[in-house]
Short mmCIF file of C-alpha atoms and ligand atoms in Angstrom, two decimals:
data_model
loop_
_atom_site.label_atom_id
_atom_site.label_comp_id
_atom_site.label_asym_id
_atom_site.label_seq_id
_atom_site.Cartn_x
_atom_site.Cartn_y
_atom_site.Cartn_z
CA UNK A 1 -10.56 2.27 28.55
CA UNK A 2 -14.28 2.89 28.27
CA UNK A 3 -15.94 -0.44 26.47
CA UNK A 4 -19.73 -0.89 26.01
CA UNK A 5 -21.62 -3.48 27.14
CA UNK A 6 -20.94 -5.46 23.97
CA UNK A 7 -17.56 -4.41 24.21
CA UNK A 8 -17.02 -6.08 27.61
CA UNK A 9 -18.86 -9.05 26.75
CA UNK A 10 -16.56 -9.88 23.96
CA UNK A 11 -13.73 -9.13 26.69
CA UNK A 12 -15.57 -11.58 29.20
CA UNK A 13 -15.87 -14.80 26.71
CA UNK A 14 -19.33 -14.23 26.06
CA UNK A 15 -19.10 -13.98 21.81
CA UNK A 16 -16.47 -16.87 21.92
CA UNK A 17 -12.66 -17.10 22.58
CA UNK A 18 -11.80 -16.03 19.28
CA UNK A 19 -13.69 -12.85 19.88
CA UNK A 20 -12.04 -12.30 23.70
CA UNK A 21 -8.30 -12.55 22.30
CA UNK A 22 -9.29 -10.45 19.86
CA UNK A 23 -10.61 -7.75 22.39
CA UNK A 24 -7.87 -8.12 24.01
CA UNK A 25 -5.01 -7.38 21.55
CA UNK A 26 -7.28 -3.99 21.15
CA UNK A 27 -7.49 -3.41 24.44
CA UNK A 28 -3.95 -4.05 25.14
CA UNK A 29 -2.91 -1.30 21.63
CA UNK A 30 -5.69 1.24 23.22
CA UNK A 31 -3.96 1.13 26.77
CA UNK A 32 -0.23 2.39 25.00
CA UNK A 33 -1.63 4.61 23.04
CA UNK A 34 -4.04 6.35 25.73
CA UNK A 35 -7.41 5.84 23.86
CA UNK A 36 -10.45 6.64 25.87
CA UNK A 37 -12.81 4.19 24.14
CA UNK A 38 -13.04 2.46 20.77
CA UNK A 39 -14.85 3.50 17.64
CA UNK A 40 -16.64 1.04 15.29
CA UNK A 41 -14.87 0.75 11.52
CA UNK A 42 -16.31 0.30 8.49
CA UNK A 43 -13.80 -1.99 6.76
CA UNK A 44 -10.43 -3.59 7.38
CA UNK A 45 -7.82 -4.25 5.52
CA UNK A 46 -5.08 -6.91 6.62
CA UNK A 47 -1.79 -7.14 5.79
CA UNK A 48 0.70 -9.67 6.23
CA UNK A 49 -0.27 -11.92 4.12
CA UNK A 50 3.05 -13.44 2.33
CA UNK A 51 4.45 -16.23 3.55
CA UNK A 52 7.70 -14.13 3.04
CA UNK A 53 6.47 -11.59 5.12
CA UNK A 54 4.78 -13.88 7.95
CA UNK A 55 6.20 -17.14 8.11
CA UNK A 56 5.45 -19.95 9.96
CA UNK A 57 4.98 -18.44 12.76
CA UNK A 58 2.73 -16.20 10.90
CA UNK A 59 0.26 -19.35 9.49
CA UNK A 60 0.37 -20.53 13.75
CA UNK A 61 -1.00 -17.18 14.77
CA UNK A 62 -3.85 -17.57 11.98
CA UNK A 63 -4.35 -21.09 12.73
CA UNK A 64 -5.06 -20.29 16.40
CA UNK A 65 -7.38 -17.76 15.80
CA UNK A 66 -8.90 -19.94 12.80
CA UNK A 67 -9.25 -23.34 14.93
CA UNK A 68 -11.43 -21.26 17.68
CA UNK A 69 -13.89 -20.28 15.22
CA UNK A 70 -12.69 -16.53 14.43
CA UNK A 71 -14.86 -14.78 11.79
CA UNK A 72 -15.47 -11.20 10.83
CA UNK A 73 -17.93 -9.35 11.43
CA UNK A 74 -17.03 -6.08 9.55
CA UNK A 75 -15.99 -6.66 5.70
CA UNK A 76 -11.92 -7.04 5.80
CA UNK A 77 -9.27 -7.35 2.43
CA UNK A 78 -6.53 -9.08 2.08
CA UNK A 79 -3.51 -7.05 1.16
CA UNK A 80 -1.20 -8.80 -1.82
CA UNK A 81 0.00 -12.30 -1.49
CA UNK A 82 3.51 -13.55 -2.04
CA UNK A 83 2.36 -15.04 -5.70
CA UNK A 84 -0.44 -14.79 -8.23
CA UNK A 85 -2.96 -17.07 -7.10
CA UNK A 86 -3.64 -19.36 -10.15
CA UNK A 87 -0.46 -18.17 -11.99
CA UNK A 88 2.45 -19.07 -9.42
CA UNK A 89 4.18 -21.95 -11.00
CA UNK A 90 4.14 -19.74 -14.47
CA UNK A 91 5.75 -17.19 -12.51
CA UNK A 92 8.47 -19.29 -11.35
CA UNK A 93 7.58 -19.32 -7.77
CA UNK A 94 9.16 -22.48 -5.36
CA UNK A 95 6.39 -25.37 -4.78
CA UNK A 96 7.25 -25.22 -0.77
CA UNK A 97 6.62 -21.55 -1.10
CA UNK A 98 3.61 -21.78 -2.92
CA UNK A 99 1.72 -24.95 -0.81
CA UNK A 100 2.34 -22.04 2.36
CA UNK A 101 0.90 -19.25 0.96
CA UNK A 102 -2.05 -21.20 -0.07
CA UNK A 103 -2.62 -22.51 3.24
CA UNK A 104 -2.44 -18.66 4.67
CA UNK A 105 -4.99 -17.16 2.20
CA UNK A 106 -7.45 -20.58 2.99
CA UNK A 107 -6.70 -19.69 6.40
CA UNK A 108 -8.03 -15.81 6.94
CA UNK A 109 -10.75 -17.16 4.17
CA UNK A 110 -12.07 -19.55 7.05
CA UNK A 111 -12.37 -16.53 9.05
CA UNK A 112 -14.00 -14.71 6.52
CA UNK A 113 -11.56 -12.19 5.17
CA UNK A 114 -12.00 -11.66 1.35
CA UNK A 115 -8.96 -13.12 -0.51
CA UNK A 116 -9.05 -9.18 -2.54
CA UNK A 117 -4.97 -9.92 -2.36
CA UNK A 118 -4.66 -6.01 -3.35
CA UNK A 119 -2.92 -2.66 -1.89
CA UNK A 120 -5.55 -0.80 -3.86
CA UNK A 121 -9.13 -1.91 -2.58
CA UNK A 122 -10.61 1.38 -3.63
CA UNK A 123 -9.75 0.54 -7.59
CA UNK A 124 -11.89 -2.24 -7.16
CA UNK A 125 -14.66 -0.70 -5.65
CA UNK A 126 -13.74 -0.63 -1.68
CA UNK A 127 -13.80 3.47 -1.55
CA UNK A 128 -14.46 4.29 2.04
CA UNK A 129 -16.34 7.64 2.56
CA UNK A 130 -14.94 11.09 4.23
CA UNK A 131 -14.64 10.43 7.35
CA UNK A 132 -15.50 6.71 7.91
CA UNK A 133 -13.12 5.06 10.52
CA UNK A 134 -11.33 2.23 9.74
CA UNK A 135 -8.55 -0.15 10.32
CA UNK A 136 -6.66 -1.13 7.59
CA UNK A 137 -2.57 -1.99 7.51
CA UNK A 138 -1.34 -1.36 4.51
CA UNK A 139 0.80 1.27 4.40
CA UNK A 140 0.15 2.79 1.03
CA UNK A 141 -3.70 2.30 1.48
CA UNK A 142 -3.69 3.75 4.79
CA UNK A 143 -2.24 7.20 3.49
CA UNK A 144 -4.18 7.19 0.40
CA UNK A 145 -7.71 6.36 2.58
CA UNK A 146 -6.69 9.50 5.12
CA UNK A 147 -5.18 11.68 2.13
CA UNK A 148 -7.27 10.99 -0.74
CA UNK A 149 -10.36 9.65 0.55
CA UNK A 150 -10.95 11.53 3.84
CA UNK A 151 -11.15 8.37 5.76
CA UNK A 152 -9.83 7.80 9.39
CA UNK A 153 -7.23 4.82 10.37
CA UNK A 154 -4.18 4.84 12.00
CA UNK A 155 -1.55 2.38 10.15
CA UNK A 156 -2.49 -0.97 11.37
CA UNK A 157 -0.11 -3.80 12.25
CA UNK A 158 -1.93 -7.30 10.53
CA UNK A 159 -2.50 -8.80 13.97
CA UNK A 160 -4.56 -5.87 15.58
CA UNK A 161 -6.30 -4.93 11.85
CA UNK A 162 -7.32 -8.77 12.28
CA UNK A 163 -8.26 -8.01 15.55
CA UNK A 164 -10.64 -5.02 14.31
CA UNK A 165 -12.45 -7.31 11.75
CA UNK A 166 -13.45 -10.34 14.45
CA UNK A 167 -14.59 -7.07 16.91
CA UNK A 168 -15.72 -4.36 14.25
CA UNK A 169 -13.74 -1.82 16.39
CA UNK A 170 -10.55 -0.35 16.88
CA UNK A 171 -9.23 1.63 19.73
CA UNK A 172 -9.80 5.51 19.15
CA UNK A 173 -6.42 7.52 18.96
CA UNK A 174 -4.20 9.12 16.10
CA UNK A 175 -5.17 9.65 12.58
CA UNK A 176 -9.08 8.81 13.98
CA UNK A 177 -8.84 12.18 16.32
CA UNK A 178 -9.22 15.90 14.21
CA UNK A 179 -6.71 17.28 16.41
CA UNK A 180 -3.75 14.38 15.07
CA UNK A 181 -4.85 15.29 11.32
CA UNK A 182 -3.16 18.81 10.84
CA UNK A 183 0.22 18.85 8.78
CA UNK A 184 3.30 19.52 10.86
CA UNK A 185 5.63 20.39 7.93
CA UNK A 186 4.37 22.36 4.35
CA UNK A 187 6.39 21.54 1.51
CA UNK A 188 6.65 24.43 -1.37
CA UNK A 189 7.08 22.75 -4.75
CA UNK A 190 9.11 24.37 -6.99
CA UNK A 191 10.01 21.01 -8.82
CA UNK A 192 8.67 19.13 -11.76
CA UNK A 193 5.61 17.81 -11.62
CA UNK A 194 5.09 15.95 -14.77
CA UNK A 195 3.53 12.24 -14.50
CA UNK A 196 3.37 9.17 -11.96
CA UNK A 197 7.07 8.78 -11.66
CA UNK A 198 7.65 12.58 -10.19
CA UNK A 199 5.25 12.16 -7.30
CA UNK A 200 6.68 8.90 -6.72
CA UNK A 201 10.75 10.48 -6.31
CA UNK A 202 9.01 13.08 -4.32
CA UNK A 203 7.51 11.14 -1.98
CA UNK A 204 10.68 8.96 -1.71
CA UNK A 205 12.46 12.20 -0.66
CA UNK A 206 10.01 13.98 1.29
CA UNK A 207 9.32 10.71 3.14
CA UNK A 208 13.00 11.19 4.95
CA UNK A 209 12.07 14.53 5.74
CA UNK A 210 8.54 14.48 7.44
CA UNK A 211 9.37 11.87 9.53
CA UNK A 212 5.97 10.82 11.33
CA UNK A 213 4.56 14.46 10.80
CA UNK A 214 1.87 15.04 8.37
CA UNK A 215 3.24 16.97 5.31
CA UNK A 216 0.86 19.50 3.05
CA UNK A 217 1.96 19.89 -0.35
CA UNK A 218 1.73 23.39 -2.04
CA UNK A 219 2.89 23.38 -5.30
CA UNK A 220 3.48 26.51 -8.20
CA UNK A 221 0.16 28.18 -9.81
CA UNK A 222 1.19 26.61 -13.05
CA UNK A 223 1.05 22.74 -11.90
CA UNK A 224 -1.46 20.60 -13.44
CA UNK A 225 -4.03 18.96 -10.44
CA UNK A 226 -2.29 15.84 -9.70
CA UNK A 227 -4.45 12.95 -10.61
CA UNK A 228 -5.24 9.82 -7.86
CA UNK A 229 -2.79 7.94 -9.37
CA UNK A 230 -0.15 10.31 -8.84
CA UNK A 231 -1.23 10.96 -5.08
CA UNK A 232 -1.05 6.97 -4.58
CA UNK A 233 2.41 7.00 -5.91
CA UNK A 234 3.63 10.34 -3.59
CA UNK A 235 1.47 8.43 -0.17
CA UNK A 236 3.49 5.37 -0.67
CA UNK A 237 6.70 6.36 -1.46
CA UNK A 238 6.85 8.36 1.73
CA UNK A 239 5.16 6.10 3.67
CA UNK A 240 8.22 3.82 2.69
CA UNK A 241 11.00 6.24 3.23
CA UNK A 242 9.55 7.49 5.83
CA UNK A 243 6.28 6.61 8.59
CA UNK A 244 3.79 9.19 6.74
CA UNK A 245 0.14 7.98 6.78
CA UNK A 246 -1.67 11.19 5.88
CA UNK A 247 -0.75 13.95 3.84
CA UNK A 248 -2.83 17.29 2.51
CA UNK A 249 -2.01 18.02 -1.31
CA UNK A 250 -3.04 22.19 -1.91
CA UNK A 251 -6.71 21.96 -3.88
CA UNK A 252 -6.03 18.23 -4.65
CA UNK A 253 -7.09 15.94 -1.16
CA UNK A 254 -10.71 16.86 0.78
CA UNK A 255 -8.69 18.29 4.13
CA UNK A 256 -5.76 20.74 4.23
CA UNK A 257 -5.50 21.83 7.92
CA UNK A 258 -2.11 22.99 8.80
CA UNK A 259 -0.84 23.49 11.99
CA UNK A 260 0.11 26.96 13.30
CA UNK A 261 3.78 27.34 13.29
CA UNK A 262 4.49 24.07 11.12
CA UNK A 263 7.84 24.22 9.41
CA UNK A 264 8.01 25.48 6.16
CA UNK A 265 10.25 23.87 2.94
CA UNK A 266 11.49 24.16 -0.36
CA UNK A 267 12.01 21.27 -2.91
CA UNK A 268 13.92 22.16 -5.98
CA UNK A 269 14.26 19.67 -8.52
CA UNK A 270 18.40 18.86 -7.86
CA UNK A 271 17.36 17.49 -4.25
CA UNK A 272 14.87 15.30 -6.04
CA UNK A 273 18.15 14.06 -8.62
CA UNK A 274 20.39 13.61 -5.74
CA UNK A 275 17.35 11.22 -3.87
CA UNK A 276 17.33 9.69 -7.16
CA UNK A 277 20.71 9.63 -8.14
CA UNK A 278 21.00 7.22 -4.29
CA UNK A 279 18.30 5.59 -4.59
CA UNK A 280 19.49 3.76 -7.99
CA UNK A 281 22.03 1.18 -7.30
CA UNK A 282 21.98 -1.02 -10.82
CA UNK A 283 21.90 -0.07 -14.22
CA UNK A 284 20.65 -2.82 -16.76
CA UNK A 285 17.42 -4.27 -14.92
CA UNK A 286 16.32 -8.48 -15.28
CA UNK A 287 12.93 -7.67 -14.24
CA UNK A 288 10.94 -4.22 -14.61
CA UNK A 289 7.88 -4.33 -12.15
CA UNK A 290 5.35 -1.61 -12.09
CA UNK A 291 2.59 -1.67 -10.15
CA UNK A 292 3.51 -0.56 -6.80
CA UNK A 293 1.04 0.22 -5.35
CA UNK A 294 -1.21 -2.10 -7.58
CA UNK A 295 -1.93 -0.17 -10.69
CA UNK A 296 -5.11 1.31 -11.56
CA UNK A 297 -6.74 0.74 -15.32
CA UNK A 298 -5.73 3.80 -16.50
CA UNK A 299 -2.09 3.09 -15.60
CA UNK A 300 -2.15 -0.57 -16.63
CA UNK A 301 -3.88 1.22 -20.31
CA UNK A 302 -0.80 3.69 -20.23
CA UNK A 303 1.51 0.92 -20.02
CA UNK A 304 -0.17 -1.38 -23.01
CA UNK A 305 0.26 1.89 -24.83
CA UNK A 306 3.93 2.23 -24.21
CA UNK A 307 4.86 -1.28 -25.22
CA UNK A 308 2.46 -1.43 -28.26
CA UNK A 309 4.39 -3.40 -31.16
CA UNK A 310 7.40 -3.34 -29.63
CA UNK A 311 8.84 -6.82 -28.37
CA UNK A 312 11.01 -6.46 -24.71
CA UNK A 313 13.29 -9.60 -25.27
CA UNK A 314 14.94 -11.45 -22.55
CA UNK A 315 13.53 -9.02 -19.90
CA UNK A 316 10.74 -9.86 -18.05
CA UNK A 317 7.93 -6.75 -17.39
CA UNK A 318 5.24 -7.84 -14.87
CA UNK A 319 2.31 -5.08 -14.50
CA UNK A 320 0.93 -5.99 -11.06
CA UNK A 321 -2.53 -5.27 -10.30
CA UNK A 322 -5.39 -6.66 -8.74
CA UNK A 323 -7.60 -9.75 -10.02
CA UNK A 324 -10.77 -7.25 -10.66
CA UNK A 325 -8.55 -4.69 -12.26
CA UNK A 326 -7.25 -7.39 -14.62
CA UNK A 327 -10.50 -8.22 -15.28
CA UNK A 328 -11.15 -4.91 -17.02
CA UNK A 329 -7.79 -4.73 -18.66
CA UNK A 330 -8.54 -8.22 -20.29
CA UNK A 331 -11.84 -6.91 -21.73
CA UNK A 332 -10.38 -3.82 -22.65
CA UNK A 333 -7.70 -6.08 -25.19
CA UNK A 334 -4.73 -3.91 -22.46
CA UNK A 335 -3.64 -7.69 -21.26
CA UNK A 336 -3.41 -8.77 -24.78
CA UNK A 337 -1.07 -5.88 -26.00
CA UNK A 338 1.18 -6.50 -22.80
CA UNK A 339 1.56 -10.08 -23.57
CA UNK A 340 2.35 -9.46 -27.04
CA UNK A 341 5.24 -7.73 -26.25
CA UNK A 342 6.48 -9.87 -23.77
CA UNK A 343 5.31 -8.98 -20.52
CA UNK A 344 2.86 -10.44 -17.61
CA UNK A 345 0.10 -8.98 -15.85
CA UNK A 346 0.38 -10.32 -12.78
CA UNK A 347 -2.15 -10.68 -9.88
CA UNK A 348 -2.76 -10.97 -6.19
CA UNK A 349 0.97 -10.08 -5.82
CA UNK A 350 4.21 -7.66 -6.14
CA UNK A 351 7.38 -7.43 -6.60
CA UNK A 352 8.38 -6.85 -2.95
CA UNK A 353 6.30 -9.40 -1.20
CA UNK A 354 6.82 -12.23 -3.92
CA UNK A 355 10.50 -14.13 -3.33
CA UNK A 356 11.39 -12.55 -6.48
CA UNK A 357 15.48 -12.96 -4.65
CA UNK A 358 14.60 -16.75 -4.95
CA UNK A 359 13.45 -16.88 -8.58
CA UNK A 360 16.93 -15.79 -9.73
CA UNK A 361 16.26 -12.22 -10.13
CA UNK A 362 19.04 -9.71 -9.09
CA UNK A 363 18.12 -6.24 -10.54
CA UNK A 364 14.70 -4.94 -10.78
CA UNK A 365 13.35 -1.77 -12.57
CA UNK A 366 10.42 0.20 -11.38
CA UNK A 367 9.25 3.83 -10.87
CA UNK A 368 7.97 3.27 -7.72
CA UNK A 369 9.67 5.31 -4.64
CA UNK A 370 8.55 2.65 -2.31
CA UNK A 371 9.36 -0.26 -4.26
CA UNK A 372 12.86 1.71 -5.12
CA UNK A 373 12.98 1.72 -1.13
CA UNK A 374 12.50 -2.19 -0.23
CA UNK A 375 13.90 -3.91 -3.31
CA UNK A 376 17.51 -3.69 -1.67
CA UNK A 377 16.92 -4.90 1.52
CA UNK A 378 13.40 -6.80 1.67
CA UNK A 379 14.53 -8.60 -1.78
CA UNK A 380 17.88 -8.23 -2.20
CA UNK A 381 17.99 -6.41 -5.26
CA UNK A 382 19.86 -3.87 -7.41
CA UNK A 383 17.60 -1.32 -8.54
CA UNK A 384 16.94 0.66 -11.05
CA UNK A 385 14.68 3.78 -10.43
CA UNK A 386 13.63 5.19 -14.06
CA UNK A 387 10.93 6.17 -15.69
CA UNK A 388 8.73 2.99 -17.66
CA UNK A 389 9.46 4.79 -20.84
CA UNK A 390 13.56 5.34 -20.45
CA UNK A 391 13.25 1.63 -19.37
CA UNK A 392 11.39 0.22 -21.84
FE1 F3S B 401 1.46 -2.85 -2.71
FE2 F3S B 401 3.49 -4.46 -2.78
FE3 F3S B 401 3.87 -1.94 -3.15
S1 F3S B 401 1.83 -4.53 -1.36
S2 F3S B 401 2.28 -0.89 -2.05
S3 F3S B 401 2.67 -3.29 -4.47
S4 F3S B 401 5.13 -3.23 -1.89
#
């Protein structure tokens, strides 16, 4: 690979060892993947952040990088944790677990990694520009920043997105290259199209399909212009069923480049009840989480409004969202109404990456396609893939 002078010297020892293993983890991804050279990033985000997800040997990778003085030098996010920061014993989440996860988020703080603890960084104000490179992890924020935003990152593994924020580089190949960007596969919609939960079974189907190509999304004249929230919900459900990190939505995302000769498909609505018909393996949910990917204040207001007055009993509902969404939804009197009928905004976390399996839950609800994807085997849970509103 090409490397500047800067570059180099970080390779050579000269900016610290912290810096040099760094360089070398991205030299070491650039070499497999053929990059020429590496291309500076405006932000990172880092996943693997749960101890459930990491580990021990997870908080000895940080600490090694941590005790050799590792700091960023490019702003980085954490992605969620495996609890809510100030609310984990509330939530029911282990002691052991807890004192761990702790230790992990003080750990990439030391480095200097904001403690964001959020899928969504651009509800809360991290909105990368068209065409920005950058290396975040996450899978649903990686194909909402290439779809949505415009932005450039390939789908970041936590170690070399970690790697990117002590260097401010990453190496240059696949989603940050024009000619990796055009969709492989165009999907014709002749399905329903309502509200969140549609995009989200779409995605869950079209996911198998695509693969690792990059699908475009045409749908009928008639369809409404799906909104942001609705393209987060279709990104991560496919990047869940299947490895999809940018897709081009038809007068909806900035790019829609399709390749010459790219396959062409149909979805009618029974494929999408036969995806969901599979994908639901319990009936009478214990917990109903929405919020994956973190909800936005519009969907956490939609929520309040569908449990106004009404009082959910025995079941738990946790709306998961960021801290600085929260923030809004308290002022806006949204936390309040969710409370008062029985349910938990819940922070800094998810269902998936919080050990929901250990805090005697056995059947979740959500309408998420990539939550209804890991539940079963990340969490061991029976799921229930509905609408909020036939839940509730
Ligand atoms: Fe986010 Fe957790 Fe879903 S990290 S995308 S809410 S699995």
């Amino acid at each position: 690979m090409e490397l500047t002078k800067k570059e180099r010297a970080m390779l050579d020892g000269e900016m610290g060892k912290a810096a040099a293993k760094a360089m070398e983890i991205l030299v070491a991804v650039g070499k497999i993947y053929s990059a020429g050279r590496m291309v500076p990033v405006g932000s990172v985000q880092i996943a693997g952040v749960s101890y459930k997800t990491i580990g021990d040997a997870g908080i000895e990778f940080l600490q090694g990088f941590a005790d050799t003085g590792a700091k960023c030098i490019v702003p980085a996010y954490l992605n969620p944790a495996g609890m809510d920061l100030l609310e984990w014993e509330g939530m029911g989440v282990p002691k052991a677990f807890a004192q761990k996860q702790l230790e992990i988020v003080g750990l990439y703080e030391k480095m200097g990694v904001k403690a964001t603890c959020t899928c969504a960084p651009y509800q809360i104000g991290i909105v990368p520009k068209l065409g920005e490179h950058l290396a975040w992890s996450e899978s649903s924020a990686v194909c909402y920043a290439n779809s949505v935003l415009g932005a450039r990152t390939n789908r970041e593994s936590g170690m070399s997105a970690l790697a990117a924020a002590l260097c401010g580089v990453t190496p240059e190949f696949g989603l940050h290259l024009e000619e990796n960007r055009k969709a492989g596969v165009v999907f014709e919609l002749e399905c329903r199209l309502k509200d969140r939960y549609d995009y989200a079974v779409l995605g869950a189907h079209v996911g198998k399909i695509a693969g690792e190509r990059n699908p475009a999304f045409v749908p009928r004249a008639e369809d409404k212009k799906p909104t942001n929230d609705m393209l987060k919900l279709l990104g991560a459900a496919m990047a869940a069923t299947g490895a999809v990190a940018l897709f081009n939505f038809k007068d909806a995302t900035p790019e829609f480049n399709v390749r010459e000769g790219a396959e062409k498909i149909v979805v009618e609505q029974k494929m999408l009840d036969e995806t969901v018909a599979k994908m639901n393996t319990g009936e009478e949910p214990e917990l109903i989480a929405i919020g994956c990917p973190h909800c936005s204040i519009d969907e956490v207001c939609e929520i309040a409004e569908k449990v106004k007055g009404k009082k959910l009993g025995a079941k738990k509902l946790w709306v998961c969202t960021s801290r600085g969404v929260k923030a809004v939804a308290d002022a806006k009197g949204y936390t309040q109404v969710i409370e008062e009928a029985g349910g938990k905004v819940v922070c800094d976390t998810c269902m998936v990456v919080c050990p929901i399996e250990q805090m005697g839950f056995g059947i979740t609800g959500t309408d998420s396609g990539k939550a209804a994807q890991y539940l079963p085997g990340f969490c061991k849970q029976k799921v229930v893939f509905r609408r909020l509103e036939d839940m509730i």
